PDB file of C-alpha atoms in Angstrom:
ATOM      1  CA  UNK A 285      49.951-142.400 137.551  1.00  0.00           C
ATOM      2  CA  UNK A 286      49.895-139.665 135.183  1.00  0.00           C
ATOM      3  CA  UNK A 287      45.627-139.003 135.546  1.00  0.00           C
ATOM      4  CA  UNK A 288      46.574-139.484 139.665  1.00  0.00           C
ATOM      5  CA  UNK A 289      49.460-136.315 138.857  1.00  0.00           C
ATOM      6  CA  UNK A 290      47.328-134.126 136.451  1.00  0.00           C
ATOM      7  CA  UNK A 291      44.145-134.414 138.786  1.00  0.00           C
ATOM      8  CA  UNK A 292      46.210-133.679 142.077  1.00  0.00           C
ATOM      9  CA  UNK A 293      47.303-130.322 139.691  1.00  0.00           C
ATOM     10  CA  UNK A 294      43.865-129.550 139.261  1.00  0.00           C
ATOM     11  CA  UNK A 295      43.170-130.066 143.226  1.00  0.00           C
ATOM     12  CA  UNK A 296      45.834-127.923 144.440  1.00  0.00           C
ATOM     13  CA  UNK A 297      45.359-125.315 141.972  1.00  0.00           C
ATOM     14  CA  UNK A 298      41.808-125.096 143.370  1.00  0.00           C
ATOM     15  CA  UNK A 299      42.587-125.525 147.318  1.00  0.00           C
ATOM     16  CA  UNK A 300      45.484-122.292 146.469  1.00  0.00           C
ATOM     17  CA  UNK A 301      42.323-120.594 145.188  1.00  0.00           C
ATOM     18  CA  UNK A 302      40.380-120.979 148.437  1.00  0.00           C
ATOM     19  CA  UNK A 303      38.197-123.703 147.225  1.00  0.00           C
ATOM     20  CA  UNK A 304      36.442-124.807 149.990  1.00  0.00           C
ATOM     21  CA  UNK A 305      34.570-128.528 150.703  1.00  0.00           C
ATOM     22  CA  UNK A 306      31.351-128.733 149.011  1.00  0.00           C
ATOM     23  CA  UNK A 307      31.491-125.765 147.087  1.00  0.00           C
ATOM     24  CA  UNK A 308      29.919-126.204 143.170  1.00  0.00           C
ATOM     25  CA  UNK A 309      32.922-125.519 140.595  1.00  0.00           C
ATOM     26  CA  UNK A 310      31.305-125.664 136.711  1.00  0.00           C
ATOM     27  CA  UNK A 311      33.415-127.523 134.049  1.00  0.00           C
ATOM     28  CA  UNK A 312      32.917-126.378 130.620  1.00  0.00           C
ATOM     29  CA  UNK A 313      35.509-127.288 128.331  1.00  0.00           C
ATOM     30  CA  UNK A 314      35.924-129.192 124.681  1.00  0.00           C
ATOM     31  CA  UNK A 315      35.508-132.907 125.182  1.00  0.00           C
ATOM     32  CA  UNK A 316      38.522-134.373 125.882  1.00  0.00           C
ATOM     33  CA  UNK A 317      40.681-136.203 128.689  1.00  0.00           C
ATOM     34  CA  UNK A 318      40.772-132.694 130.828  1.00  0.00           C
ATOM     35  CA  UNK A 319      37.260-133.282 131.672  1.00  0.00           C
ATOM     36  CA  UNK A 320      37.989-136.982 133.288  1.00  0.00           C
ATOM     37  CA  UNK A 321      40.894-134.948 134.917  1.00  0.00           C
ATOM     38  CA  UNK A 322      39.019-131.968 136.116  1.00  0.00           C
ATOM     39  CA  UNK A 323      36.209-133.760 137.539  1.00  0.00           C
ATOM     40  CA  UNK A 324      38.916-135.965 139.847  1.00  0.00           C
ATOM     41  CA  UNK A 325      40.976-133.117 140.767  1.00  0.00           C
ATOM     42  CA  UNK A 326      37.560-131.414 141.975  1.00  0.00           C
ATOM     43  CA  UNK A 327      36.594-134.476 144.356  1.00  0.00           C
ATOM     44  CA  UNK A 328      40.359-134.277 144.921  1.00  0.00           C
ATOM     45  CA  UNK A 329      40.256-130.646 146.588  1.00  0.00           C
ATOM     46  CA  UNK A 330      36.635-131.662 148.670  1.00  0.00           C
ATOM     47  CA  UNK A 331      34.525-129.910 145.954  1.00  0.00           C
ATOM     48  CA  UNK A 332      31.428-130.691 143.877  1.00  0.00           C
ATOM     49  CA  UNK A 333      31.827-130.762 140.195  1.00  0.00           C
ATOM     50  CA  UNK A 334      28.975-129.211 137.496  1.00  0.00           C
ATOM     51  CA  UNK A 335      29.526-130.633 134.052  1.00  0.00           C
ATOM     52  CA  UNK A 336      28.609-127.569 131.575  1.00  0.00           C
ATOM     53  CA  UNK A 337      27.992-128.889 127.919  1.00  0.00           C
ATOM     54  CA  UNK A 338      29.526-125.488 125.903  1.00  0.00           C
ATOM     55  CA  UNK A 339      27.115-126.438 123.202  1.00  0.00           C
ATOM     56  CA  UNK A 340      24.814-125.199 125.778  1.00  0.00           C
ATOM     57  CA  UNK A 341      22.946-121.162 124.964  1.00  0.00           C
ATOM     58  CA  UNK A 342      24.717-118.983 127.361  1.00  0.00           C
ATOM     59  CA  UNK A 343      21.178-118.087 129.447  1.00  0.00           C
ATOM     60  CA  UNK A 344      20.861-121.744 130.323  1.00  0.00           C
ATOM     61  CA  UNK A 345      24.477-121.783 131.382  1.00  0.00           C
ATOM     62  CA  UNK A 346      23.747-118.717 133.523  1.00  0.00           C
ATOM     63  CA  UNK A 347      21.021-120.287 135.006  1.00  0.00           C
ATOM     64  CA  UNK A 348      22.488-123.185 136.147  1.00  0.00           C
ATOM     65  CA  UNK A 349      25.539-121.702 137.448  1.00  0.00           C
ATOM     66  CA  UNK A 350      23.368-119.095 139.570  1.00  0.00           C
ATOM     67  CA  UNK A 351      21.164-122.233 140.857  1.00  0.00           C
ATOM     68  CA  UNK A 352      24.045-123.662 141.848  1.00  0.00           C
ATOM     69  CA  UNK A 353      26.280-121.474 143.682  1.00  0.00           C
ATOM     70  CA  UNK A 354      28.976-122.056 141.864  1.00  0.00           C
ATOM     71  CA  UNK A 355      31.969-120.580 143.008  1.00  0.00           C
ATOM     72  CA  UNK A 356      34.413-121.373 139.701  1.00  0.00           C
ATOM     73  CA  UNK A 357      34.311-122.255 136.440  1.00  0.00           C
ATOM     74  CA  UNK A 358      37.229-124.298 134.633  1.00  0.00           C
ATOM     75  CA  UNK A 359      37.626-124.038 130.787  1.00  0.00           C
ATOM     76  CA  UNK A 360      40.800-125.292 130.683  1.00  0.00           C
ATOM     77  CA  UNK A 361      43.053-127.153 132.623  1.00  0.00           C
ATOM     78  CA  UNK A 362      44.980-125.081 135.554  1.00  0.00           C
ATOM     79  CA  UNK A 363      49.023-124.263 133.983  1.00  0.00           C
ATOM     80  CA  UNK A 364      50.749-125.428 136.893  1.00  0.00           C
ATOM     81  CA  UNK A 365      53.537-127.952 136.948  1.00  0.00           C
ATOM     82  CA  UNK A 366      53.582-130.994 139.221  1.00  0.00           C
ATOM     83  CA  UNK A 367      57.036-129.490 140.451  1.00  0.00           C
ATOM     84  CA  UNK A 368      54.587-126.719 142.703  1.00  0.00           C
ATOM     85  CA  UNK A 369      52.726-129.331 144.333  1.00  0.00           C
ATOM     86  CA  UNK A 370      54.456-129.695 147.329  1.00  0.00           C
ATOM     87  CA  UNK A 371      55.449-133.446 148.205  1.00  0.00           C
ATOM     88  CA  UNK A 372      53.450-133.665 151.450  1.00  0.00           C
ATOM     89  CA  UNK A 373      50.081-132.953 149.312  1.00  0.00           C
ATOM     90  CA  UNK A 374      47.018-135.248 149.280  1.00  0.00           C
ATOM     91  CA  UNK A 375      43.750-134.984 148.770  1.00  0.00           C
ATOM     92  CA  UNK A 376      41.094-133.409 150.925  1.00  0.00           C
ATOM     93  CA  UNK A 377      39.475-135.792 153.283  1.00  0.00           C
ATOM     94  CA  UNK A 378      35.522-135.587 152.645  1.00  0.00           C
ATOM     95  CA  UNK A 379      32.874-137.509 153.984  1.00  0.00           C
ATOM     96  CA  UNK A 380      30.903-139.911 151.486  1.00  0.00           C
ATOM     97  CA  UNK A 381      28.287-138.137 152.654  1.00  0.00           C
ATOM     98  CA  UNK A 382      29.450-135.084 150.838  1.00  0.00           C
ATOM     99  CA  UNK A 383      28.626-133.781 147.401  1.00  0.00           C
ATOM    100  CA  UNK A 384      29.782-135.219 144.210  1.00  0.00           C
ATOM    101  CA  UNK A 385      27.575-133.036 141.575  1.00  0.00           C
ATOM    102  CA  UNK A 386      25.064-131.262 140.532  1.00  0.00           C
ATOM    103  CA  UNK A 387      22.374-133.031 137.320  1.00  0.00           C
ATOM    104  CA  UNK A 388      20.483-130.689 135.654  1.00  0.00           C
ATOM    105  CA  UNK A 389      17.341-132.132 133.757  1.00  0.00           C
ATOM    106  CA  UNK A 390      16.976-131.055 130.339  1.00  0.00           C
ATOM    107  CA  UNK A 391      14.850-128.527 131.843  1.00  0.00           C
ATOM    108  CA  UNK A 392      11.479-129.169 129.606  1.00  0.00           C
ATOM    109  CA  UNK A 393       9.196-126.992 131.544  1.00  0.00           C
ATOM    110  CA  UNK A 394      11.389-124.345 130.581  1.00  0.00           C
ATOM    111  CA  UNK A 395      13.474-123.835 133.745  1.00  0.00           C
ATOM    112  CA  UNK A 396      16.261-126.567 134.426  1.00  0.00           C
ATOM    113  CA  UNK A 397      16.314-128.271 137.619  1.00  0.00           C
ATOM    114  CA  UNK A 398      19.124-129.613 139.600  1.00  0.00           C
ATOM    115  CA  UNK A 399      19.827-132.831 141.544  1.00  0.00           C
ATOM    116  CA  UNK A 400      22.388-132.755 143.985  1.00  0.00           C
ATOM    117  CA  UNK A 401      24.244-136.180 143.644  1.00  0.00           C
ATOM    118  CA  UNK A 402      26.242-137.545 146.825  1.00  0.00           C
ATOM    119  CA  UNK A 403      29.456-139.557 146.744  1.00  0.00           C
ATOM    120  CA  UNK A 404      28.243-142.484 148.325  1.00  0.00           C
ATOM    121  CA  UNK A 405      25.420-142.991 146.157  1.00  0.00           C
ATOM    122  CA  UNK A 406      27.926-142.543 143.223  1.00  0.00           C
ATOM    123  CA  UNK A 407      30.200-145.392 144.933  1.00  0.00           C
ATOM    124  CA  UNK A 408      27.302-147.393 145.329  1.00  0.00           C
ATOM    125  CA  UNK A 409      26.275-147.022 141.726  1.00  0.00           C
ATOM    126  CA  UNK A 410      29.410-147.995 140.235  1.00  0.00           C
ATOM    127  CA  UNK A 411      30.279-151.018 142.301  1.00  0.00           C
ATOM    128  CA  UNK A 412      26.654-152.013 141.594  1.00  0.00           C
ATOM    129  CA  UNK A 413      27.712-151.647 137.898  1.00  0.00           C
ATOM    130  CA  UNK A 414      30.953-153.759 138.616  1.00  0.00           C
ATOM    131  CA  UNK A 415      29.138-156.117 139.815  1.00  0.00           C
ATOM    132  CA  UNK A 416      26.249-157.064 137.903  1.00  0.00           C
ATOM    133  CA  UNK A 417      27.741-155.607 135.151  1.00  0.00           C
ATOM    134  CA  UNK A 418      30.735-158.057 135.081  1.00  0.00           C
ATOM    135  CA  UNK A 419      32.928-155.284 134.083  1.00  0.00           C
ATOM    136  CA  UNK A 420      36.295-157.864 135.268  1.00  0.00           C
ATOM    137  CA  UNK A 421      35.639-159.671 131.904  1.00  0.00           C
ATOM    138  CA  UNK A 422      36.270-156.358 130.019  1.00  0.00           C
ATOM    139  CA  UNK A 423      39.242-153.904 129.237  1.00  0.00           C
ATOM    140  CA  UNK A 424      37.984-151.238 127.033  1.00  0.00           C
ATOM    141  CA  UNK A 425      35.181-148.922 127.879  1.00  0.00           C
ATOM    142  CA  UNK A 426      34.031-146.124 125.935  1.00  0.00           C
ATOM    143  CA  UNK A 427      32.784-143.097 126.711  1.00  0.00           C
ATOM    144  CA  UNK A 428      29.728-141.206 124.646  1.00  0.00           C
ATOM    145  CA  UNK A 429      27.533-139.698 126.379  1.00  0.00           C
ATOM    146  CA  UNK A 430      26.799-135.697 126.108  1.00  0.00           C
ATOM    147  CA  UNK A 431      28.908-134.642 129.239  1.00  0.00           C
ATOM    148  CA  UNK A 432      25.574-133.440 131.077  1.00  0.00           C
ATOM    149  CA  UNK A 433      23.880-136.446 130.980  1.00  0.00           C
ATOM    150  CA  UNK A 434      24.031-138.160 134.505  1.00  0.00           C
ATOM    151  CA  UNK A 435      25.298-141.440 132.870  1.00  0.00           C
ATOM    152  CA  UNK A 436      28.740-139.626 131.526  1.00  0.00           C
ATOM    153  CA  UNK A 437      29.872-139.795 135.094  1.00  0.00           C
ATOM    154  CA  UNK A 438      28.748-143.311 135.102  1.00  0.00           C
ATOM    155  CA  UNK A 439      30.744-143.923 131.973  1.00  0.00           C
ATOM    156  CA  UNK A 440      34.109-142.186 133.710  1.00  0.00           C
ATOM    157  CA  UNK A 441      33.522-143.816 136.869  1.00  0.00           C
ATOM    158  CA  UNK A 442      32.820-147.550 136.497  1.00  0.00           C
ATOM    159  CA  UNK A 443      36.201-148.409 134.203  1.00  0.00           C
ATOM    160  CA  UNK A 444      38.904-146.095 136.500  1.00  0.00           C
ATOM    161  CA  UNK A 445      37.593-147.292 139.709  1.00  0.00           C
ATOM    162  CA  UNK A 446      37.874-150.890 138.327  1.00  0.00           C
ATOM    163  CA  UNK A 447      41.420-150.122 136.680  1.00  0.00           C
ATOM    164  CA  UNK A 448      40.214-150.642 133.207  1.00  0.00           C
ATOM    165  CA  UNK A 449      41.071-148.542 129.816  1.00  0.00           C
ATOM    166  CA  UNK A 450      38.559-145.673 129.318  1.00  0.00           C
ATOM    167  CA  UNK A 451      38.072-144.128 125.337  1.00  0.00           C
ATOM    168  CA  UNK A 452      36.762-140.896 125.746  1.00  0.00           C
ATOM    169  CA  UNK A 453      34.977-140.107 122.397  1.00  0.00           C
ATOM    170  CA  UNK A 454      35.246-136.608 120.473  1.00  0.00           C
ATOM    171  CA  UNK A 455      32.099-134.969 119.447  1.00  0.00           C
ATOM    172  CA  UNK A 456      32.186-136.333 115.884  1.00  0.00           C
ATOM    173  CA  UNK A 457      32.715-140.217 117.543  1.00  0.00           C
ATOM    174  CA  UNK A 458      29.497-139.778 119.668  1.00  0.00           C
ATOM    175  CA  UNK A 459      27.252-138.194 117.580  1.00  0.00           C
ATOM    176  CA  UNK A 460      27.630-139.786 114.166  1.00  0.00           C
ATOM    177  CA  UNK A 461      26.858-143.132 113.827  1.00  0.00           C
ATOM    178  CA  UNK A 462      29.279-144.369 111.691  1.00  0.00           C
ATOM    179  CA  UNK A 463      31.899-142.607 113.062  1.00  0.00           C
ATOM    180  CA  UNK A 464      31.101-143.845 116.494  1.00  0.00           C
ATOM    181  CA  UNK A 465      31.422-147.330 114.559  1.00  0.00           C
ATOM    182  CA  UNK A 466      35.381-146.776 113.637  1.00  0.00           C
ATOM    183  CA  UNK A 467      35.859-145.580 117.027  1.00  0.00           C
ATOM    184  CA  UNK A 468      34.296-148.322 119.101  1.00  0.00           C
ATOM    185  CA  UNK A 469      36.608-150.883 116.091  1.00  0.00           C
ATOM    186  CA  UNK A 470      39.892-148.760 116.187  1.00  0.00           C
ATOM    187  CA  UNK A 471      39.622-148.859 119.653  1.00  0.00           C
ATOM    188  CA  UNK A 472      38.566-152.844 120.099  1.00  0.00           C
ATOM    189  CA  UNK A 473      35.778-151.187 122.211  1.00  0.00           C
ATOM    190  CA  UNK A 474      34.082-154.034 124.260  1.00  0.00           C
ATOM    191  CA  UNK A 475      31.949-152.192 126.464  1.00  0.00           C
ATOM    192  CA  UNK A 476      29.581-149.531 126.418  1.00  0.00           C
ATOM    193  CA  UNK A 477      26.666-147.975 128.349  1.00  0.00           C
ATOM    194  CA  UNK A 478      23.693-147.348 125.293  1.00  0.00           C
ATOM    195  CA  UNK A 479      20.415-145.828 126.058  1.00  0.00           C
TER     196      UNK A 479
END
């Protein structure tokens, strides 16, 4: 209830800023739950999300926002209470035709290239993952990969479309070994996407 209220903040903070269906809007914020949030509220206003690692130099960030379109960039969360939503408020009605995202590969011919990812093919993907994946016979997911890597959306996806618990892991916890380790234990981890 409370990812369903802080997404439908982002959405209508985005729809009040003329957000229109399909449009690109760029992500770039500290790992955390916001990004889980932001990406939802995104698909939640008709839009197309483009995860931005910050780590990122700021010329490859320029390039991918210009190669995209993008029309907005979140760093933060929008600072609106759920009190301004107005009660009649749902999300925008999109085809699953429509855009999800935008994948950039890591660009090693020197100029980064991006994949336009549609929402059915995402749906597909995750309830192939549900499936063969047996993802009923676990609870706790975990999520490590760097945010522009296609499978983070994978890792969001896949345990809150299945109603399962979903461990988003700080930089430290997914770059560091042994610190991953004491998350995936403190966390009784018992399943995770590793490449």
């Amino acid at each position: 209830q409370k990812l369903d209220e802080l997404s439908n903040m982002v959405a209508y903070s985005l729809i009040k800023k003329n957000i229109k269906p399909g449009e690109i809007v760029a992500i770039k914020m500290p790992r955390s739950a916001s990004i889980p949030i932001a990406m939802l509220g995104i698909l939640k206003a008709g839009a197309a999300y483009l995860l931005i690692d910050p780590e990122l130099p700021e010329d490859r960030i320029h390039d991918m926002l210009q190669i995209t379109n993008c029309v907005y960039m979140l760093t933060s969360i929008p600072d609106i209470r759920y009190s301004e939503i107005p009660k009649d408020f749902s999300p925008v009605f999109v085809k699953n035709t429509n855009p999800l995202s935008v994948v950039f590969t890591s660009g090693s011919t020197g100029t980064p290239k991006g994949t336009l990812l549609h929402r059915r093919g995402m749906l597909n993907l995750v309830y192939a993952y549900a499936e063969r994946m047996h993802v009923k016979e676990f609870n706790h997911f975990a999520s490590i990969c760097a945010v522009s890597f296609d499978m983070f959306a994978v890792e969001i996806f896949v345990p809150l479309l299945n109603g399962k618990t979903l461990y988003l892991a700080n930089y430290e916890e997914h770059k560091i070994p042994t610190t991953m380790g004491e998350f995936i234990t403190k966390n009784k981890i018992d399943f995770i996407l590793i490449t």
